[in-house]
Short mmCIF file of C-alpha atoms in Angstrom, two decimals:
data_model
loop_
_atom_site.label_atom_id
_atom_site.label_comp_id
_atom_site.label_asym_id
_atom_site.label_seq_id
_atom_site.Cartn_x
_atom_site.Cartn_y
_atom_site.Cartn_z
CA UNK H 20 22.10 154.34 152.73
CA UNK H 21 23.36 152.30 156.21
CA UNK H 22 20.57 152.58 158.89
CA UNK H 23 22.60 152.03 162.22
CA UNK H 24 21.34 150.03 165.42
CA UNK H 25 20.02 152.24 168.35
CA UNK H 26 22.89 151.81 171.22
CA UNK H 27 22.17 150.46 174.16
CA UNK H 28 20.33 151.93 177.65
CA UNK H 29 22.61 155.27 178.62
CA UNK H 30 23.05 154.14 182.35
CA UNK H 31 23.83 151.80 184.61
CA UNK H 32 21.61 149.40 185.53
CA UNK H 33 20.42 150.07 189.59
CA UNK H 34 22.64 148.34 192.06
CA UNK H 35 24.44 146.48 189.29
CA UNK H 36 28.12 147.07 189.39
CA UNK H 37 30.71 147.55 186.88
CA UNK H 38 33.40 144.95 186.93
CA UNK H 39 36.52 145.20 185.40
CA UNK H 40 40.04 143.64 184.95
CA UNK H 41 43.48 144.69 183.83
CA UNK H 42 46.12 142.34 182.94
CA UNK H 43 49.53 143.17 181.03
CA UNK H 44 49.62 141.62 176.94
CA UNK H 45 52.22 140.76 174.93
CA UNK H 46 52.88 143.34 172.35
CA UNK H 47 49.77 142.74 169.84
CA UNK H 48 51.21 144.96 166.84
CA UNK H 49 49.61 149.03 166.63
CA UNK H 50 46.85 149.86 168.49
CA UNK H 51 44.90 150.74 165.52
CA UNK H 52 44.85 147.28 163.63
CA UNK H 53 43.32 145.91 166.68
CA UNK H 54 40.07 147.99 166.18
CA UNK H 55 37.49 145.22 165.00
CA UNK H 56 35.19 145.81 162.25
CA UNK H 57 32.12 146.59 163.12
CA UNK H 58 28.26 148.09 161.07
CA UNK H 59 27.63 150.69 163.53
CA UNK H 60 31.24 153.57 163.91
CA UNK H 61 29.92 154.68 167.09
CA UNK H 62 30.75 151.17 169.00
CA UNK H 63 34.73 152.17 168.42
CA UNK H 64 37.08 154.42 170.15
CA UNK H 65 40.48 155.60 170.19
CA UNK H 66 42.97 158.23 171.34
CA UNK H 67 46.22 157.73 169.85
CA UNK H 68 49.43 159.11 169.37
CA UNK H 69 52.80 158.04 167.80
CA UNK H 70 51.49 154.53 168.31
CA UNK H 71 50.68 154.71 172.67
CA UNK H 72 47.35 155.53 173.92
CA UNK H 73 44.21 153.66 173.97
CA UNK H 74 42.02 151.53 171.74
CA UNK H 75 38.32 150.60 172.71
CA UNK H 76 35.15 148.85 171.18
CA UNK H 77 31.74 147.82 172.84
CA UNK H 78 29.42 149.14 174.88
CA UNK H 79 29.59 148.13 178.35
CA UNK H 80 28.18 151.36 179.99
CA UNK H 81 26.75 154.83 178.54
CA UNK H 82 25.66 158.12 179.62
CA UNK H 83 24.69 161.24 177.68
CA UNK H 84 23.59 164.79 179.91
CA UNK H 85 22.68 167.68 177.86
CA UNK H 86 22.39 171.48 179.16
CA UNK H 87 24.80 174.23 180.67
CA UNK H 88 25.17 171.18 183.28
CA UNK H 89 26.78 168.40 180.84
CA UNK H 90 29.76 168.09 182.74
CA UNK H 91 29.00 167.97 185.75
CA UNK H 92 26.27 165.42 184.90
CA UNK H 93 28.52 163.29 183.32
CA UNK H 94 31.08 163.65 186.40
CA UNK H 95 29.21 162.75 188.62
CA UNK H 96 27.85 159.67 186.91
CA UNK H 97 31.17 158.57 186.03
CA UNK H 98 32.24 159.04 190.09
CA UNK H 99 29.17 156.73 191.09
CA UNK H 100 29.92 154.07 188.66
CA UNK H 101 33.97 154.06 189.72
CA UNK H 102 32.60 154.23 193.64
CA UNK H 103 30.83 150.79 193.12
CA UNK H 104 33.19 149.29 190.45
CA UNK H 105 34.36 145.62 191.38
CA UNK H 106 38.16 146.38 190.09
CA UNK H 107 41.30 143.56 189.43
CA UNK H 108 44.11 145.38 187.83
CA UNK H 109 47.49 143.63 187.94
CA UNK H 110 49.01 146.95 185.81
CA UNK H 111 48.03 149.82 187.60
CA UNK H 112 49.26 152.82 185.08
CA UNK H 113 47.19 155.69 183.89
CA UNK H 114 44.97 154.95 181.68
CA UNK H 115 44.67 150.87 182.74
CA UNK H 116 41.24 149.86 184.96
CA UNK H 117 37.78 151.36 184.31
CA UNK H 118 38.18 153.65 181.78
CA UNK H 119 35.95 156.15 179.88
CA UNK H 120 35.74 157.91 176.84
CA UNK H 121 34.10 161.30 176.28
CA UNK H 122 32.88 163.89 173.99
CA UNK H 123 30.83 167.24 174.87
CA UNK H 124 29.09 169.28 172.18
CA UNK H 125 30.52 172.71 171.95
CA UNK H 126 27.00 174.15 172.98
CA UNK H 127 24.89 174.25 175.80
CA UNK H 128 21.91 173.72 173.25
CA UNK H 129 22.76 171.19 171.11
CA UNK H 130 21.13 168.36 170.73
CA UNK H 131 24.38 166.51 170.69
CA UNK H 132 24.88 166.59 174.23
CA UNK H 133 27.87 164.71 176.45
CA UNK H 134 28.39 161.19 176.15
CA UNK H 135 30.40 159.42 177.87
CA UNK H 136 31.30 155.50 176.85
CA UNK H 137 32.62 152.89 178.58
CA UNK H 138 34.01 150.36 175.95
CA UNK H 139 33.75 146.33 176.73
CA UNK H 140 37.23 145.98 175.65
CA UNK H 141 40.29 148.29 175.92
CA UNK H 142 44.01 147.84 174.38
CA UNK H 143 46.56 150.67 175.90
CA UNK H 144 50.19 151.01 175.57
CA UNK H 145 52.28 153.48 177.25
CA UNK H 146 56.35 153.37 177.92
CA UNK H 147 56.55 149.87 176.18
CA UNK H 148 54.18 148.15 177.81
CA UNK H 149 50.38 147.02 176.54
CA UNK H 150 47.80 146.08 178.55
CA UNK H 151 43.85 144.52 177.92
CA UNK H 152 41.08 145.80 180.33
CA UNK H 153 37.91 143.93 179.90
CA UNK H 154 34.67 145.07 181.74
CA UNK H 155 31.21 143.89 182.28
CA UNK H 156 28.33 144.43 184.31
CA UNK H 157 27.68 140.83 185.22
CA UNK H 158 28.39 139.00 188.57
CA UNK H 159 32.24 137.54 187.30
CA UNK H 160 35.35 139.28 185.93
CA UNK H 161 35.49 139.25 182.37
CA UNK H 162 38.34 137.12 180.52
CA UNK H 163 41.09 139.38 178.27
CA UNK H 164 40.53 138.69 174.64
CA UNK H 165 41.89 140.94 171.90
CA UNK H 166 40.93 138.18 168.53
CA UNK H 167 42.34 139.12 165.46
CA UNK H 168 40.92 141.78 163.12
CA UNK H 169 40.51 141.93 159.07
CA UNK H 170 42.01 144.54 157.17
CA UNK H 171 39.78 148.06 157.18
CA UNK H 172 38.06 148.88 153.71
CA UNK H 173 38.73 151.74 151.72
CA UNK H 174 35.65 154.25 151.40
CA UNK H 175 33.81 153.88 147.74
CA UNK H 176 32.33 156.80 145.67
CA UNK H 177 32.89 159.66 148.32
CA UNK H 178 31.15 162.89 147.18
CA UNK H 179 31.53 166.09 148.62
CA UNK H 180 29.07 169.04 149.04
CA UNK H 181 28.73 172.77 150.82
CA UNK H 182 27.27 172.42 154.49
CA UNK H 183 25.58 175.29 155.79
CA UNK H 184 27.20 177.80 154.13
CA UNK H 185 29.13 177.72 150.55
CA UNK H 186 32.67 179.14 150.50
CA UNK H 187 31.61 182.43 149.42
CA UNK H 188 28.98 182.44 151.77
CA UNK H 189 31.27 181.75 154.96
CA UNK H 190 33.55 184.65 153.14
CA UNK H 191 30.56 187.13 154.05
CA UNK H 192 30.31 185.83 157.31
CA UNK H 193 34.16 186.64 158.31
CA UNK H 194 33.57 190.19 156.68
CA UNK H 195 30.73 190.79 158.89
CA UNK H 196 32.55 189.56 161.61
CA UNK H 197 35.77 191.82 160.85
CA UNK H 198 33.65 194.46 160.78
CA UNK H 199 32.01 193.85 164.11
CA UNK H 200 35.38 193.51 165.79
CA UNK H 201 36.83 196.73 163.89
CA UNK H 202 33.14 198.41 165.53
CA UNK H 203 34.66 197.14 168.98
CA UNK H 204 32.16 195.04 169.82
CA UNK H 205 34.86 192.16 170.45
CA UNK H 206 37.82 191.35 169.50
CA UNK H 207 38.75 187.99 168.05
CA UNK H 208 35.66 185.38 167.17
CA UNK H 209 36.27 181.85 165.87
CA UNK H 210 34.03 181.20 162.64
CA UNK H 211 33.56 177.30 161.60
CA UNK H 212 32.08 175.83 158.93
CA UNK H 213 30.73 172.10 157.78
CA UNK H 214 31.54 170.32 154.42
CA UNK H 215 29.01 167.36 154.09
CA UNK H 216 30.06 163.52 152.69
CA UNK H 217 28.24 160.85 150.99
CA UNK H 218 29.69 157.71 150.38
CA UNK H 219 28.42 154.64 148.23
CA UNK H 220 28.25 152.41 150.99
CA UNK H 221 29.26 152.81 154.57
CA UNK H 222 32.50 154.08 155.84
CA UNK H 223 34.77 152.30 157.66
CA UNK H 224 35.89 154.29 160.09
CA UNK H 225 39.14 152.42 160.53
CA UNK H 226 40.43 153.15 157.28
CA UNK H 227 40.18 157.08 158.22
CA UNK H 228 41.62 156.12 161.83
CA UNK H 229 44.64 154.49 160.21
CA UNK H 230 45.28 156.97 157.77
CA UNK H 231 45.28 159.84 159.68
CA UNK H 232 47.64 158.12 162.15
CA UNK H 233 50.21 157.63 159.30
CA UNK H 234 50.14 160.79 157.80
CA UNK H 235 49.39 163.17 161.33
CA UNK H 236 51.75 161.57 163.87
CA UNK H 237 52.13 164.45 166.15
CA UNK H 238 48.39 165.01 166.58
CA UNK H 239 45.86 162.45 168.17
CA UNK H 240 44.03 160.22 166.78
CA UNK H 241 40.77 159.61 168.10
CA UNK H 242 37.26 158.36 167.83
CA UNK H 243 34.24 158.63 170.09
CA UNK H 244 30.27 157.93 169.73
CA UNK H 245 31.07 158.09 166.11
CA UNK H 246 33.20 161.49 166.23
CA UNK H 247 36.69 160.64 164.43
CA UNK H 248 39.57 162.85 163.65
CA UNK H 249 43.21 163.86 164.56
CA UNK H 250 43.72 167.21 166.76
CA UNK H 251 47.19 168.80 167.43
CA UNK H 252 45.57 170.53 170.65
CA UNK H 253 45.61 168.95 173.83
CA UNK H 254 43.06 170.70 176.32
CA UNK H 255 44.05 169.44 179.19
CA UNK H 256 45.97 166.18 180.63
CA UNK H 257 45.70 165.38 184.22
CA UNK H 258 48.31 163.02 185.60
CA UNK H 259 49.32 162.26 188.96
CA UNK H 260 48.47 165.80 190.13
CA UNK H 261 50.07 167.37 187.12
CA UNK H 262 47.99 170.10 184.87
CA UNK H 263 48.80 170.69 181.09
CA UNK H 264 47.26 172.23 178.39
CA UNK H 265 48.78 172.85 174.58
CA UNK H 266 47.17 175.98 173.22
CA UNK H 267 47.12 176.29 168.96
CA UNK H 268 45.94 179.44 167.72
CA UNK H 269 47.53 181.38 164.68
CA UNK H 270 48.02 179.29 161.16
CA UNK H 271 49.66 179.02 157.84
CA UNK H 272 49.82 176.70 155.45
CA UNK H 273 52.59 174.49 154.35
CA UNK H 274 53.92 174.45 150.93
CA UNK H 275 56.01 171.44 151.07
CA UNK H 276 59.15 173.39 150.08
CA UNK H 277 61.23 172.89 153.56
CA UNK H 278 63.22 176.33 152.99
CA UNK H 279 59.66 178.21 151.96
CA UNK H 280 58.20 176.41 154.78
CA UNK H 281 60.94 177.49 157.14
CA UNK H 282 60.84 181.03 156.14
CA UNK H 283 56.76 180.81 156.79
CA UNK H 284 57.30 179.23 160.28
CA UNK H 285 59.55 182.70 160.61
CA UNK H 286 56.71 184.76 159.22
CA UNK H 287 54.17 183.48 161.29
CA UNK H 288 56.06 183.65 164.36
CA UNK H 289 56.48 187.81 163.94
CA UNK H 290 52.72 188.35 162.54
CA UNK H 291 50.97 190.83 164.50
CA UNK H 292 47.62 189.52 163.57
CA UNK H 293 48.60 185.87 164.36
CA UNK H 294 50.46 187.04 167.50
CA UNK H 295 47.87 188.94 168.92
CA UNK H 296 45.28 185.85 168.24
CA UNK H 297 47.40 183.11 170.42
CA UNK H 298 48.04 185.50 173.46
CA UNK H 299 43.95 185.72 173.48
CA UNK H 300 43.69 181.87 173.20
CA UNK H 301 46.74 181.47 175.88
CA UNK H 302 45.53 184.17 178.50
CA UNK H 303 42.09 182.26 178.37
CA UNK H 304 44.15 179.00 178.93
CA UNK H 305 45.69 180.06 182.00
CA UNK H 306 42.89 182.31 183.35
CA UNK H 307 40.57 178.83 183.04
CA UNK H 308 43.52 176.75 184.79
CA UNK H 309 44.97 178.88 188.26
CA UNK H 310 42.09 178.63 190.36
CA UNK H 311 42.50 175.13 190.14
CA UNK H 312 46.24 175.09 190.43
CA UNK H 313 48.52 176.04 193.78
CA UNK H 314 50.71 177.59 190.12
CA UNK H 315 50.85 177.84 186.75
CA UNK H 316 53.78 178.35 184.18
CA UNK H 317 53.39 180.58 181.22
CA UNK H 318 56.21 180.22 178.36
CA UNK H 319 56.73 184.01 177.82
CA UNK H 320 56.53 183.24 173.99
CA UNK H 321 55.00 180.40 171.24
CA UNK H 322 56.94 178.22 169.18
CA UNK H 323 55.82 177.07 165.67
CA UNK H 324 54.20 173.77 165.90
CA UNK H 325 55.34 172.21 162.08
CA UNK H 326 51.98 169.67 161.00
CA UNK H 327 52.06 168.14 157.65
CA UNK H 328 50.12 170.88 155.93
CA UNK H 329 50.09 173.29 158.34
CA UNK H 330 51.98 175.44 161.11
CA UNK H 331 50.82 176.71 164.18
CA UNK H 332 51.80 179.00 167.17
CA UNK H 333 52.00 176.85 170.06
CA UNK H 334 52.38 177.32 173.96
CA UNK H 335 52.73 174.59 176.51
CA UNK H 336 50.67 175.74 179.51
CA UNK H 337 51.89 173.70 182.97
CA UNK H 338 49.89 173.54 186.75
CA UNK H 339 49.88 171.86 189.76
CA UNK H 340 46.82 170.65 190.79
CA UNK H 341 45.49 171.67 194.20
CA UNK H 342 41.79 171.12 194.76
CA UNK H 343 41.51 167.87 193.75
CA UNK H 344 39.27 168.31 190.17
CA UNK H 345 38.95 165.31 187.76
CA UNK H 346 40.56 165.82 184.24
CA UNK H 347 36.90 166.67 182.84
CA UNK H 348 36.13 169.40 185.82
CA UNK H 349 39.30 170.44 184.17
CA UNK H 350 37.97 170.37 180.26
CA UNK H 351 34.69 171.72 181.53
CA UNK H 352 36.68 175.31 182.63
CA UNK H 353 38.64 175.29 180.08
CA UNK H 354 35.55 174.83 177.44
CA UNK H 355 35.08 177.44 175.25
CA UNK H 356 38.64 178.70 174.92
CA UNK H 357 39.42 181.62 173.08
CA UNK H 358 41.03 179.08 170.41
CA UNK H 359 37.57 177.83 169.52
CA UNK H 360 35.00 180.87 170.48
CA UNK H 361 36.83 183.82 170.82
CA UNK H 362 37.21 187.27 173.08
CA UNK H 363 35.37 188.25 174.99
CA UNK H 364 33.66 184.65 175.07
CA UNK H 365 30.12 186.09 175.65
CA UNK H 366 29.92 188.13 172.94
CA UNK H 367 31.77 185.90 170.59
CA UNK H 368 29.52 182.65 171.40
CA UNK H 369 26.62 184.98 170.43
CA UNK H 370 27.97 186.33 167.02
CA UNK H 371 29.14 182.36 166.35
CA UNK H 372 25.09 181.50 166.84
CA UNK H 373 24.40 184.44 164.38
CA UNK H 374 26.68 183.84 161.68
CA UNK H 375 27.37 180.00 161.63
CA UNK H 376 23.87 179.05 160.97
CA UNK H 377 24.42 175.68 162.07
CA UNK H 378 24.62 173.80 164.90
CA UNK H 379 28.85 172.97 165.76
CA UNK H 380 27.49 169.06 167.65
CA UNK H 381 30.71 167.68 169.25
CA UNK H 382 32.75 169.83 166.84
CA UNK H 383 35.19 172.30 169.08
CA UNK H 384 33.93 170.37 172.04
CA UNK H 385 36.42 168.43 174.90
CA UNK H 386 36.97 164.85 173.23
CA UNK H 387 39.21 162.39 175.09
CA UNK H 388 39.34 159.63 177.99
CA UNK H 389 39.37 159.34 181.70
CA UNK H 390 40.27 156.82 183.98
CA UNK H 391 38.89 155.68 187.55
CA UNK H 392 41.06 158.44 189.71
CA UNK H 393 39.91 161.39 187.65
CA UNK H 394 43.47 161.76 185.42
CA UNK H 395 42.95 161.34 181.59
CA UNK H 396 43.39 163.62 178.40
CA UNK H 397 41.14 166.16 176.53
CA UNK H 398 41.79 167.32 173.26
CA UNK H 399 39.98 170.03 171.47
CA UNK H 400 37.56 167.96 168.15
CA UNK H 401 39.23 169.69 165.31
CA UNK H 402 40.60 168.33 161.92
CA UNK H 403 37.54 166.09 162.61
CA UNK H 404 34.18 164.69 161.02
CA UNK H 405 30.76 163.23 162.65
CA UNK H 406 28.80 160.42 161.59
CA UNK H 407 25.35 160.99 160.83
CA UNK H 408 23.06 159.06 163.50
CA UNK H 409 21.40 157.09 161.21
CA UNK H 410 23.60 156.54 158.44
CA UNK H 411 27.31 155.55 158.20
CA UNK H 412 27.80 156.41 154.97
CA UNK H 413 27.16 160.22 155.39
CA UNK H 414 29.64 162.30 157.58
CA UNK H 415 29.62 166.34 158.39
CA UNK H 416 33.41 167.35 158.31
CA UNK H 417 34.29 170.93 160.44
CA UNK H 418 37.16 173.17 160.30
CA UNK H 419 37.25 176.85 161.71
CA UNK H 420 39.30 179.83 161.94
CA UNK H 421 40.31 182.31 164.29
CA UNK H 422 39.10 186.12 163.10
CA UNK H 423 40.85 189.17 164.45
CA UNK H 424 40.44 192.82 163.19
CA UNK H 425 43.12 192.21 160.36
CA UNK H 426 41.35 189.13 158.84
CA UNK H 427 41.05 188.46 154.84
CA UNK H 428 38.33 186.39 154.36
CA UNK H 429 39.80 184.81 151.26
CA UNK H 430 42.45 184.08 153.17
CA UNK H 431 40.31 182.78 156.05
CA UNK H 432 38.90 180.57 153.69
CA UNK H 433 42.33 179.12 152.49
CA UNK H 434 42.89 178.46 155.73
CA UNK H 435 39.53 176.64 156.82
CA UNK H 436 40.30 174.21 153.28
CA UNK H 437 43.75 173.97 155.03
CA UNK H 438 42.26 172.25 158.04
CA UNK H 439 39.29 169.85 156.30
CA UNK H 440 42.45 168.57 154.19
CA UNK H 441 43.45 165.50 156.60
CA UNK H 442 40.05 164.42 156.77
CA UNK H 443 38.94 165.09 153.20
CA UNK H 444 42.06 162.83 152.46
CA UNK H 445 41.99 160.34 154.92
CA UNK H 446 38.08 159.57 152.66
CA UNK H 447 39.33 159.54 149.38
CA UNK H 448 43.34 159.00 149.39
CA UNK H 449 44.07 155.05 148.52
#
């Protein structure tokens, strides 16, 4: 067993400003292989995709909030540290000066709160170019140094056991739920469950970083506070005025026969059941997004998003932003979708507390980055696994599943092993 270091203070010190600077980089090589290694997980952070998006590690500045007021907490203390922040950036692209990085627990009551970090040291590329932002509290800028990094190191004697609920267990729960929604009390819930790991000695979290960006290229890749995985759903991106959101809801396996595959993707596509469960998850999208957006732009259908072992239903959802929110005011009304709690959310959230009988942490929660102006990226934590506070070679891995009134809860089950395969085999593939 690893016993990790306590971070540092959660706030800024008083009248001590952030400092920052920006300067373009020669390419260094992928994002990932710059990530040093380090004995405590949580001091890393990424969002990556295809190779572009950010790198971070350090702890410059921190901030947790916990309650029904998370977000806004963590807002507004990322809008006072950005109001003071001494800033030199010679790049001036999304993502480049101050940035944060974020997570928010799913509920209003766990323990697990919202944290946001702001890293010492951050690598980005976007568009073929790279860029180093280094930032500081003290009285100078900070010089750019990305050094170079040693190889990450393959996870030893991983062991896997049941989390809250056993297999057959979690079965019984999507009956009961079926059942509920057949009663009318609601009509689609999400249902999630945890896997625990135990590893010999502590996990690198690099390793799983680097293999799930090789084998999952169209999701992203990201790790914050010790949260790692690789989701195929953005939230919400806010650039330059411009709302999106990608909405996932409706599943099937692969089989890694292209022409069974292909006739799947069809399948899935003219399923009722899997139909009906995206155009919950969608309306809640675009409900969540237009009174923040002078218009928004509905595909009138899904198309099949192909993963490496799975396929989903998947609709772009587009707005202009008129009121001026940040991209986490944004994440904060989209959070809970219908993709991760259900419909009607109310009554969903309360059968999710009933028949989970565990507490989700970050899990299903807004995970992603921000920059100084408010525009960043959100993705939904799925396909993802936590580190245990005090121990880095233990991790709770989370996968869930959408339940409608036609559910099979063997089948729900497939499914949910479906989604904890990327990160079950980004611990023990070589």
């Amino acid at each position: 067993m690893s016993t990790l270091p306590t971070p540092t203070a959660a706030s800024r010190p008083h009248g001590t400003p952030l400092v920052a600077r920006t300067v373009a980089l020669p390419d260094p090589g992928h994002l990932l292989r710059l990530l040093p290694d380090v004995a405590d997980p949580r001091v890393l952070a990424s969002w990556v995709r295809r190779g572009e998006g950010l790198v971070g590690w350090g702890r410059a500045l921190e901030f947790t909030a916990h309650g029904p007021d998370r977000f806004a907490e963590a807002e507004a203390w990322w809008r006072d540290v950005v109001a003071t922040a001494v800033v030199r950036d010679e790049v001036r692209s999304p993502g480049t000066g101050p940035v944060t990085f974020g997570s928010v627990a799913y509920s209003a009551g766990s323990p697990s709160g919202a944290t946001l970090v702001v890293p010492e040291v951050v690598v980005g590329h976007r568009d073929g170019q790279w860029w180093v932002t280094t930032t500081g509290t003290g009285a100078e800028l900070p010089s750019p140094v990305v050094p170079r990094q040693s190889e990450p190191v393959e996870p030893q004697g991983i062991a896997f056991a049941d989390g809250a609920l056993s297999p057959t267990q979690w079965a019984g729960a999507v009956e009961q739920a079926v059942a509920r929604i057949t009663a009318g009390e609601l009509d689609k819930v999400v249902l999630a469950r945890d896997l625990r790991v135990e590893a010999q000695e502590p996990i690198d979290p690099r390793w799983l970083l680097q293999r799930l960006a090789e084998r999952y290229d169209t999701t992203w890749v990201f790790a914050v506070d010790g949260l790692v995985g690789a989701t195929p759903e953005m939230l919400v991106r806010l650039e330059k005025g411009l709302v999106t959101s990608r909405v996932l809801a409706g599943t099937i396996r692969r089989t890694g026969d292209d022409a069974h595959d292909l006739a799947l993707a069809g399948s899935l596509a003219r399923s009722s059941k899997d139909l009906e469960e995206h155009e919950y998850a969608v309306r809640s999208v675009a409900d969540a997004l237009r009174p923040h957006c002078s218009s928004v732009n509905v595909p009138e259908s899904p198309f099949v998003l192909h993963l490496s072992n799975v396929m989903h239903l998947a609709t772009d959802v587009a707005g202009v932003l008129a009121d001026g929110a940040t991209s986490l005011t944004l994440a904060a009304s989209l959070h809970p979708s219908a993709a991760v709690c259900g419909t009607p959310a109310t009554a969903a959230d309360a059968l999710i507390s009933e028949l989970e009988h565990m507490d989700r942490g970050r899990y299903a929660g807004p995970v992603g980055w921000m920059d100084s102006s408010g525009d960043g990226e959100w993705g939904i934590a799925l396909r993802c696994g936590a580190f245990e506070p005090d121990d880095a070679a233990a991790m709770r891995l989370f996968a869930g599943c959408g339940i409608v009134a036609g559910s099979d809860p063997d089948s729900e089950v497939a499914e949910s092993d479906a989604k904890l395969v990327p990160m079950r085999d980004a611990l023990t593939a070589g």
